[in-house]
XYZ file of C-alpha atoms in Angstrom:
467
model
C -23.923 -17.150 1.751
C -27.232 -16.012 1.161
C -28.779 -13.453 3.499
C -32.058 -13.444 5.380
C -32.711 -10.475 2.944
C -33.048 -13.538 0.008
C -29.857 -11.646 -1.582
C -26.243 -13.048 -1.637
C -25.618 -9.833 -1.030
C -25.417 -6.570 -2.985
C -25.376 -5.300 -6.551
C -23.717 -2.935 -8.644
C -25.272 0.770 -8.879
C -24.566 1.144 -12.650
C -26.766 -2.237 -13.031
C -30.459 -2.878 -13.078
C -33.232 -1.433 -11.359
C -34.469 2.503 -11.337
C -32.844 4.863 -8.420
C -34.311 7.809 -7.118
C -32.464 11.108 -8.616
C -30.800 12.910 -5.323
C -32.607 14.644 -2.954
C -31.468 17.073 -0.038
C -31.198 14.320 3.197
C -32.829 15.864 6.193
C -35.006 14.326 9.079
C -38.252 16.137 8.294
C -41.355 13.564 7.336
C -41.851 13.679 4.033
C -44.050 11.069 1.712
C -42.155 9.101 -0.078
C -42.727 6.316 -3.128
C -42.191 2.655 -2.387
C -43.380 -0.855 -3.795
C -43.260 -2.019 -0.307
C -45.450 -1.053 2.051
C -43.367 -1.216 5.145
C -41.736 1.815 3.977
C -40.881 4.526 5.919
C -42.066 8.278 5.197
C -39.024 9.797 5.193
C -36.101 10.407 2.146
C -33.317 8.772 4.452
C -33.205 5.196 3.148
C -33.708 6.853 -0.620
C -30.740 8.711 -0.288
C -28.665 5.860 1.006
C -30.090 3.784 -1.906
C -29.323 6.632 -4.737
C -27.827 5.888 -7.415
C -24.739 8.597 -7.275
C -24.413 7.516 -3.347
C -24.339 3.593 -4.261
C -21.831 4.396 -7.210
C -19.572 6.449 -4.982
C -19.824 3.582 -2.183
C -19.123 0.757 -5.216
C -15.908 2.895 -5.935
C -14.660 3.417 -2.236
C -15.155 -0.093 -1.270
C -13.756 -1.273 -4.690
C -10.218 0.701 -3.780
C -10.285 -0.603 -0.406
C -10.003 -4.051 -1.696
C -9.882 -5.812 1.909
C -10.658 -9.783 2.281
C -13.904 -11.752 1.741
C -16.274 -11.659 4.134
C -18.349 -14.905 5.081
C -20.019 -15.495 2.298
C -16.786 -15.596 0.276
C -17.135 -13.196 -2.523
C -14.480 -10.789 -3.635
C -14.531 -7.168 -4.234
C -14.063 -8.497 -7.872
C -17.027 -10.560 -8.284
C -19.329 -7.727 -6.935
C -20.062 -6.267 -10.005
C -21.598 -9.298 -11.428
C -23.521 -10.205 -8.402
C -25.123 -6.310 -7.722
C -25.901 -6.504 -11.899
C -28.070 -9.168 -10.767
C -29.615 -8.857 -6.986
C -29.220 -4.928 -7.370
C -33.584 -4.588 -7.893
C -34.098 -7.295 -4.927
C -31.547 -5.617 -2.487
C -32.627 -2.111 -3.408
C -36.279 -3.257 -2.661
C -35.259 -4.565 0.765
C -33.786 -1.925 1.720
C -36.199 0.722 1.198
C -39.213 -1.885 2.770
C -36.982 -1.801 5.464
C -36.284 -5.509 4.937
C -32.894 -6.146 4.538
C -30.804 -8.558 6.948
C -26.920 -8.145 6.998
C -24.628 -11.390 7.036
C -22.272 -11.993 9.955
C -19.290 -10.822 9.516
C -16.030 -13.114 9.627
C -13.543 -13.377 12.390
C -10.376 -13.839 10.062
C -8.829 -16.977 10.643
C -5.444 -17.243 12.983
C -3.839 -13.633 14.138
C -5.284 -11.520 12.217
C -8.485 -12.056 13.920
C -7.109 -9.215 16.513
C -5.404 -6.136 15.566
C -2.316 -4.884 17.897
C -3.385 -1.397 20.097
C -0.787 1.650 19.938
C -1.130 0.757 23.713
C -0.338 -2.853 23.908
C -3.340 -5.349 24.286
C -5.960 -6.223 21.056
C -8.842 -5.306 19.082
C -11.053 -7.643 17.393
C -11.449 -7.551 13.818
C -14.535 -8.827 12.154
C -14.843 -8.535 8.435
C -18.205 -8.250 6.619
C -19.415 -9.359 3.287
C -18.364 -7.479 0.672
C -22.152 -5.922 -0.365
C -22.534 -5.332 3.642
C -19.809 -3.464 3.381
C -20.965 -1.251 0.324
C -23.978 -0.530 2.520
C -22.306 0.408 5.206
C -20.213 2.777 2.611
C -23.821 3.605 1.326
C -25.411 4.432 4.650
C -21.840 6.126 6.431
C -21.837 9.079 2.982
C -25.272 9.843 4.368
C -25.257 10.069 7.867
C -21.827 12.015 7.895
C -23.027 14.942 6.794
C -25.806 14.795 9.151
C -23.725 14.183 12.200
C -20.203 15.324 11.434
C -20.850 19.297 11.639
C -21.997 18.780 15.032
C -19.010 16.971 16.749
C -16.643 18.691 18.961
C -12.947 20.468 17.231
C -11.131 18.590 19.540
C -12.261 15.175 17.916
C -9.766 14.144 15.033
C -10.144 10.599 14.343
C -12.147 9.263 11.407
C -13.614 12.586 10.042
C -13.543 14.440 7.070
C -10.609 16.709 6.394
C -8.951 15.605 9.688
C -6.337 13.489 11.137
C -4.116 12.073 13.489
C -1.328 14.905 12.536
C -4.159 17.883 13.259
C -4.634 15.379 17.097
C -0.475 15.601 17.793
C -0.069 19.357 16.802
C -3.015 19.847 18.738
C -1.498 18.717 21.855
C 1.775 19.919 20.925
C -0.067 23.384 21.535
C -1.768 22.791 24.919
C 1.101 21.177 26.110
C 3.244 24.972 25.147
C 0.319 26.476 26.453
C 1.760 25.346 30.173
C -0.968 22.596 30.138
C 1.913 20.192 31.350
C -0.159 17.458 33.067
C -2.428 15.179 31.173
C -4.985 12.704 31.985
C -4.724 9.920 29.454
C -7.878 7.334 29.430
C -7.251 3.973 28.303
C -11.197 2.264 27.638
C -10.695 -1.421 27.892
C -12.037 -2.764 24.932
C -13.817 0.387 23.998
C -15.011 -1.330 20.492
C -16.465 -4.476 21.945
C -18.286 -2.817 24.828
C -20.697 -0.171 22.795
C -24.095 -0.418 24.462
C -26.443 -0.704 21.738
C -29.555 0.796 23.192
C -26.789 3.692 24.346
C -25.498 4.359 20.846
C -29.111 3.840 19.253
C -30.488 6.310 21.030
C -27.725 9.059 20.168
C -28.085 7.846 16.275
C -31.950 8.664 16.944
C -31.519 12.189 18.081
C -30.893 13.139 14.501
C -32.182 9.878 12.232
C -35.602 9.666 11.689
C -36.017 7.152 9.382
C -36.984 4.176 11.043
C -35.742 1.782 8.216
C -31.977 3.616 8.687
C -32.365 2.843 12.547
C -33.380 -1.075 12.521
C -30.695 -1.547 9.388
C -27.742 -0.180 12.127
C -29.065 -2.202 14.723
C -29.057 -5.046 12.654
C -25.224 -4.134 11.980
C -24.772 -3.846 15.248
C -26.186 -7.282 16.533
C -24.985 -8.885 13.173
C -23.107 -12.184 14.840
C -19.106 -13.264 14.525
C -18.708 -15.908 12.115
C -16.061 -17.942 13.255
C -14.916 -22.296 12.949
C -18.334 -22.543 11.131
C -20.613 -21.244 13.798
C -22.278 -17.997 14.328
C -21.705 -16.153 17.576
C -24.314 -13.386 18.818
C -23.617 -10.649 19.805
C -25.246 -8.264 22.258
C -22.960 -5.500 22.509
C -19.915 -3.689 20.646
C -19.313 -3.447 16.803
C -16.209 -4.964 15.734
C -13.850 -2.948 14.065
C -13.408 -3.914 9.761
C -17.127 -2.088 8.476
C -16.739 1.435 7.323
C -19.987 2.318 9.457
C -17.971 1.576 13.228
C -15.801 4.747 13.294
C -18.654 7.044 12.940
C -21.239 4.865 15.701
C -17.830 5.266 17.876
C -17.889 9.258 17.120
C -21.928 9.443 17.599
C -21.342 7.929 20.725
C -18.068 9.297 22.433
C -19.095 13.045 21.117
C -21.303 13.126 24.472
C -17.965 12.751 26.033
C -16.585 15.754 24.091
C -19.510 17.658 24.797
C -18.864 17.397 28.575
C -15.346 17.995 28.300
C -16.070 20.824 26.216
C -18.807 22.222 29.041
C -16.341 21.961 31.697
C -13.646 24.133 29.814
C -11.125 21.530 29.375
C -8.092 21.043 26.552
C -8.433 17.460 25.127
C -8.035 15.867 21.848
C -9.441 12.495 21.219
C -8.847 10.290 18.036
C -11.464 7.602 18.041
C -10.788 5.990 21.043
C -7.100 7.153 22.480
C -8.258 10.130 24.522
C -6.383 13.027 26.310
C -7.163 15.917 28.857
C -4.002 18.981 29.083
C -4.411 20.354 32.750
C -2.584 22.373 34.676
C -1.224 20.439 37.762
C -1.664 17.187 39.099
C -4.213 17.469 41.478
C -6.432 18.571 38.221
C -5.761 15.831 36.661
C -6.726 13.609 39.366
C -10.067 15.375 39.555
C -10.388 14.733 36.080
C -9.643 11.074 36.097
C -12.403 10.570 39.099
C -14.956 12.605 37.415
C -14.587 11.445 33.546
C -14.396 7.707 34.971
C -17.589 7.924 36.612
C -18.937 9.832 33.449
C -18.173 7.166 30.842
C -19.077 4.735 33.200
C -22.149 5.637 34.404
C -23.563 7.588 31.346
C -22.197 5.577 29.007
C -21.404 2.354 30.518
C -17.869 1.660 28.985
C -14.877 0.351 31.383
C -12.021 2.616 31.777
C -8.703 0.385 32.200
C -7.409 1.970 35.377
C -4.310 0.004 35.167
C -3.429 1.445 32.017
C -4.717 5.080 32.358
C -2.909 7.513 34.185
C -2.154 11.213 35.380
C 0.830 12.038 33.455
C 3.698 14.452 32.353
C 3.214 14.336 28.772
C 6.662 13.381 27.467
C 6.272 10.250 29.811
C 3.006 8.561 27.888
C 2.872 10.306 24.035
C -0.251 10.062 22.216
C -0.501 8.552 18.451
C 3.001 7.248 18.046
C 4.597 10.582 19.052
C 5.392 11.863 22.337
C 7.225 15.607 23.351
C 10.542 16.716 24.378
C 10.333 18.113 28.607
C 11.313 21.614 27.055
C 9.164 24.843 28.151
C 8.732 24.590 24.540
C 8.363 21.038 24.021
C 9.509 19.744 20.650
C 7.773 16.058 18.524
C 9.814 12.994 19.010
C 9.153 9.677 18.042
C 7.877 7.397 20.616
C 9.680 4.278 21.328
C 7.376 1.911 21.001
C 6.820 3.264 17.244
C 10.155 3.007 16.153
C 10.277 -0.123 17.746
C 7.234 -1.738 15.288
C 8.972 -0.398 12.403
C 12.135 -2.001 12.904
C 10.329 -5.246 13.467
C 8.433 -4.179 9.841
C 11.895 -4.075 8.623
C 13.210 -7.038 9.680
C 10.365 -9.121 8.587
C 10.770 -8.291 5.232
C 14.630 -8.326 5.259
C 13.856 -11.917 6.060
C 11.597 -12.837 3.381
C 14.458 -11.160 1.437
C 16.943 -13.845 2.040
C 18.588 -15.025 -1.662
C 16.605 -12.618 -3.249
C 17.883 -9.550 -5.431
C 18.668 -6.463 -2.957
C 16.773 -4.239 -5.549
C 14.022 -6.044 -5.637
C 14.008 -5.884 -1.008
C 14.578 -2.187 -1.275
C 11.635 -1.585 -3.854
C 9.489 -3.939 -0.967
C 10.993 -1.434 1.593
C 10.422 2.047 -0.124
C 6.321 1.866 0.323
C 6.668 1.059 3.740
C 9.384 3.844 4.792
C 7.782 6.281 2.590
C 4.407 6.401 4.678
C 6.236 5.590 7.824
C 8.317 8.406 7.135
C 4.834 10.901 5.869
C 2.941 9.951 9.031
C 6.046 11.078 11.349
C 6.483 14.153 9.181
C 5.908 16.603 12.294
C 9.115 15.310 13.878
C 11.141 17.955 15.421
C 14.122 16.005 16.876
C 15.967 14.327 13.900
C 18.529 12.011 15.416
C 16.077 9.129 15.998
C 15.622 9.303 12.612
C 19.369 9.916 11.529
C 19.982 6.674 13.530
C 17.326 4.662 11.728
C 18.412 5.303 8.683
C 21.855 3.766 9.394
C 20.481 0.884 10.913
C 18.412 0.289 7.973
C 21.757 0.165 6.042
C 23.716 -1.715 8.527
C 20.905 -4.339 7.807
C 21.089 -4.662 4.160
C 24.855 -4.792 4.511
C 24.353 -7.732 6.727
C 21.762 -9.433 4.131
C 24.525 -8.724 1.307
C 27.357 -10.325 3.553
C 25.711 -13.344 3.910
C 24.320 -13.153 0.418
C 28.132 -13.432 -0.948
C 28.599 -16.981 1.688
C 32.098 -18.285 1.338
C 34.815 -15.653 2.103
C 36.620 -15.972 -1.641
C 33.312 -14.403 -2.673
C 33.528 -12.070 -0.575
C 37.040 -10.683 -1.435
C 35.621 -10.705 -4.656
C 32.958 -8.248 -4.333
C 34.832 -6.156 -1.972
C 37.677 -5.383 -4.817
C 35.037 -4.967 -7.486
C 33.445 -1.951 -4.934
C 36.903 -0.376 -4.750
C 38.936 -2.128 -1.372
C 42.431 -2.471 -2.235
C 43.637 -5.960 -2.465
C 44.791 -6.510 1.252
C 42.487 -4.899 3.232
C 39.588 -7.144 0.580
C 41.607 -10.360 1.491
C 41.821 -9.597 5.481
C 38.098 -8.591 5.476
C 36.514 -11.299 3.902
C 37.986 -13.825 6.101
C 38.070 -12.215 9.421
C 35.385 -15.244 10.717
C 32.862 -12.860 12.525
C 29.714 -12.395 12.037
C 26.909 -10.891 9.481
C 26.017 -8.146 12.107
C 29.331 -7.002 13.029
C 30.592 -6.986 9.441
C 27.755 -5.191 8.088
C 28.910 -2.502 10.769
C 32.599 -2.516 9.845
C 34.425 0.183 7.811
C 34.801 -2.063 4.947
C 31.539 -2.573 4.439
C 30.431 0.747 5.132
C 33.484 1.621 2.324
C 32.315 -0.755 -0.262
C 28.834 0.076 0.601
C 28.141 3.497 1.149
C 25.142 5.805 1.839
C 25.170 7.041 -2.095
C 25.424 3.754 -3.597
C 21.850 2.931 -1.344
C 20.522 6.192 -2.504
C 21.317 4.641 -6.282
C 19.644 1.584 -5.390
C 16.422 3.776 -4.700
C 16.783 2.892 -0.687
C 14.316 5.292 0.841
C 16.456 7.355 3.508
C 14.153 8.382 5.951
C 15.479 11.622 7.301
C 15.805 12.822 4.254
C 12.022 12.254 3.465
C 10.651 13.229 6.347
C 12.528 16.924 6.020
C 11.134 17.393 2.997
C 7.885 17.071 4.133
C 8.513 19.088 6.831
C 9.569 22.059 4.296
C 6.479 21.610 2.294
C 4.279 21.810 4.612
């Protein structure tokens, strides 16, 4: 799909056309050399179009792999295609030209993306060279805006994350901050007033070509059942440039938090304030409603948000312990989606070789088990990882079918010959036999460790030790 730019999209920074060597990005006026002469005066677009910048972009989005956008082209074909439109895109840009695509609302249920809190997010996908742009455009603006936004803001910036959020209110909590008020925005993404968020980005951007091309993001329409859908407010999450607009424009929400004296830590969108009692916290809720509301016109879900004890709502997948000094747990609701994780692909694991389902499973326990590294109570994850067992048992058990099989394999693991013979025609179940003492005999924890079975506990100590 060709853009209104002329371009299919964009080009490869090691291919033709000359790029500007690297210059210091600021928001002073400064002359600058274009062949168009809609150019702005300033260095902002030149940086974004450098060649170092466009070849670190090329490699980020090149990683990320992620689906086609509408236009159909793959993060494989883009080196081809920027070897060729690279000198027409590159001139667009700087003339301040250039007209994104829409981006693509992926077909069936992955159009929406599931909320820690219940509820969805829509996902729109852009083109593949939109998306190096964005990559392009987000390397240069975060060092512009990043050094300005509040400590207590963890999601989406450099050298920070949603570990550094939970320790964080780990500590206020301790601190005897034992109320919170936790916000829920109703769909904070598709709600961003433009004007609003343009007019933040402008505080520190200059460059008028760098303003219209994030508008144009911005307003770029949903592709979806072959039509194009407008849109005159949000930015769908799926371009690397929407976590920062969301940080540019919540970091006024920081700031007044920050003015008033309170404890908070927000990541992205999930937002908390530690206070001291409850009536606090119910002044906070009244006043911070009517802030985002009427300052920055988003919709706090009042159904959903709520003056709290912390251990009853947790925050990123975690929640705390009621001790004076409260202690990590896993929230339910996170074990709960990784179970389901696990069961999907124990399914799709039906006939197959149990090697080859525990090699599918170790990726997906291993970063489970990193991101819930801070745990301090291990018997969730004690339990898990026998439940994890008890399931492959259950996919062996029905893997072996008719009971002479069965009595089979249960002598080769080491049953004696009665107790094989009994078990393997006892007529119950997968479930209840994958829970039974001869299975758990013939099958033990060390023979899953030899298999390579990930044990969770086990992981998530050691990263607890190392850090």
């Amino acid at each position: 799909m060709k853009t209104e730019s002329g371009a299919d999209t964009a080009t490869h920074p090691e291919g033709q056309g000359q790029y500007p060597e690297s210059q210091p990005v600021g928001v002073e006026t400064v002359p600058a050399s274009s062949s168009w002469t809609k150019a702005e005066p300033t260095l902002l677009m030149e940086a974004v179009v450098d060649k170092a910048n466009m070849a670190q972009a090329y490699r980020k989005v090149v990683a990320n792999q992620g689906a086609p956008g509408a236009d159909g082209m793959t993060v494989h074909q883009l080196a081809d295609h920027l070897k060729e439109r690279w000198p027409t895109l590159r001139e667009r840009l700087l003339a301040g030209e250039y007209h994104p695509s829409p981006v693509r609302a992926a077909d069936g249920r992955p159009d929406e993306i599931p909320k820690p809190k219940c509820g969805t997010r829509q996902l729109g996908i852009p083109t593949v060279s939109d998306r190096l742009i964005q990559q392009a455009l987000l390397q240069v603006l975060t060092p512009i805006f990043d050094p300005g936004f509040s400590a207590s803001s963890y999601g989406y910036r450099p050298k920070r994350s949603a570990q550094q959020a939970v320790s964080a209110m780990k500590a206020h909590v301790a601190a005897g901050h034992r109320w919170m008020v936790d916000l829920d925005l109703e769909a904070f993404f598709d709600r961003v007033n433009h004007d609003l968020l343009m007019a933040r980005v402008a505080r520190r951007v200059r460059d008028k070509r760098v303003l219209r091309l994030i508008r144009r993001y911005l307003e770029a329409g949903m592709f979806q059942h072959g039509l194009t859908a407008p849109r005159q407010q949000g930015t769908p999450q799926g371009g690397p440039l929407s976590p920062l607009l969301a940080n540019i424009l919540l970091d006024d929400v920081d700031k007044e938090l920050e003015r008033r004296g309170h404890r908070f830590c927000r990541y992205a969108d999930d937002m908390q304030v530690y206070v001291k009692s409850r009536r606090a916290g119910e002044r906070v809720m009244t006043s911070l409603s009517d802030f985002l509301e009427n300052s920055l016109r988003l919709t706090v879900n009042r159904a959903k948000s709520a003056v709290d004890r912390p251990w009853n709502r947790g925050y990123l997948g975690y929640t705390l312990t009621r001790h004076k000094l409260p202690r990590l747990t896993l929230a339910k609701a996170s074990l709960q989606r990784l179970m389901q994780r696990v069961r999907e692909i124990l399914k799709r694991g039906k006939g197959r070789n149990l090697q080859r389902v525990i090699e599918e499973l170790a990726p997906v326990l291993r970063g489970w088990a990193s991101y819930f590294s801070l745990v301090d109570v291990k018997r969730p994850l004690e339990a898990l990882d026998g439940w994890i067992r008890r399931r492959l048992r259950g996919v062996i058990w029905r893997q072996w079918k008719r009971p002479r099989t069965r009595r089979r394999k249960l002598l080769v693991l080491g049953l004696e010959a009665h107790r094989a013979w009994k078990s393997a025609g006892n007529g119950r179940g997968p479930w209840w036999n994958a829970g039974a003492s001869h299975m758990n005999q013939a099958l033990p924890k060390k023979w899953f460790e030899w298999l390579g079975l990930i044990l969770v506990l086990d992981t998530v100590r050691g990263l607890s030790h190392s850090s």
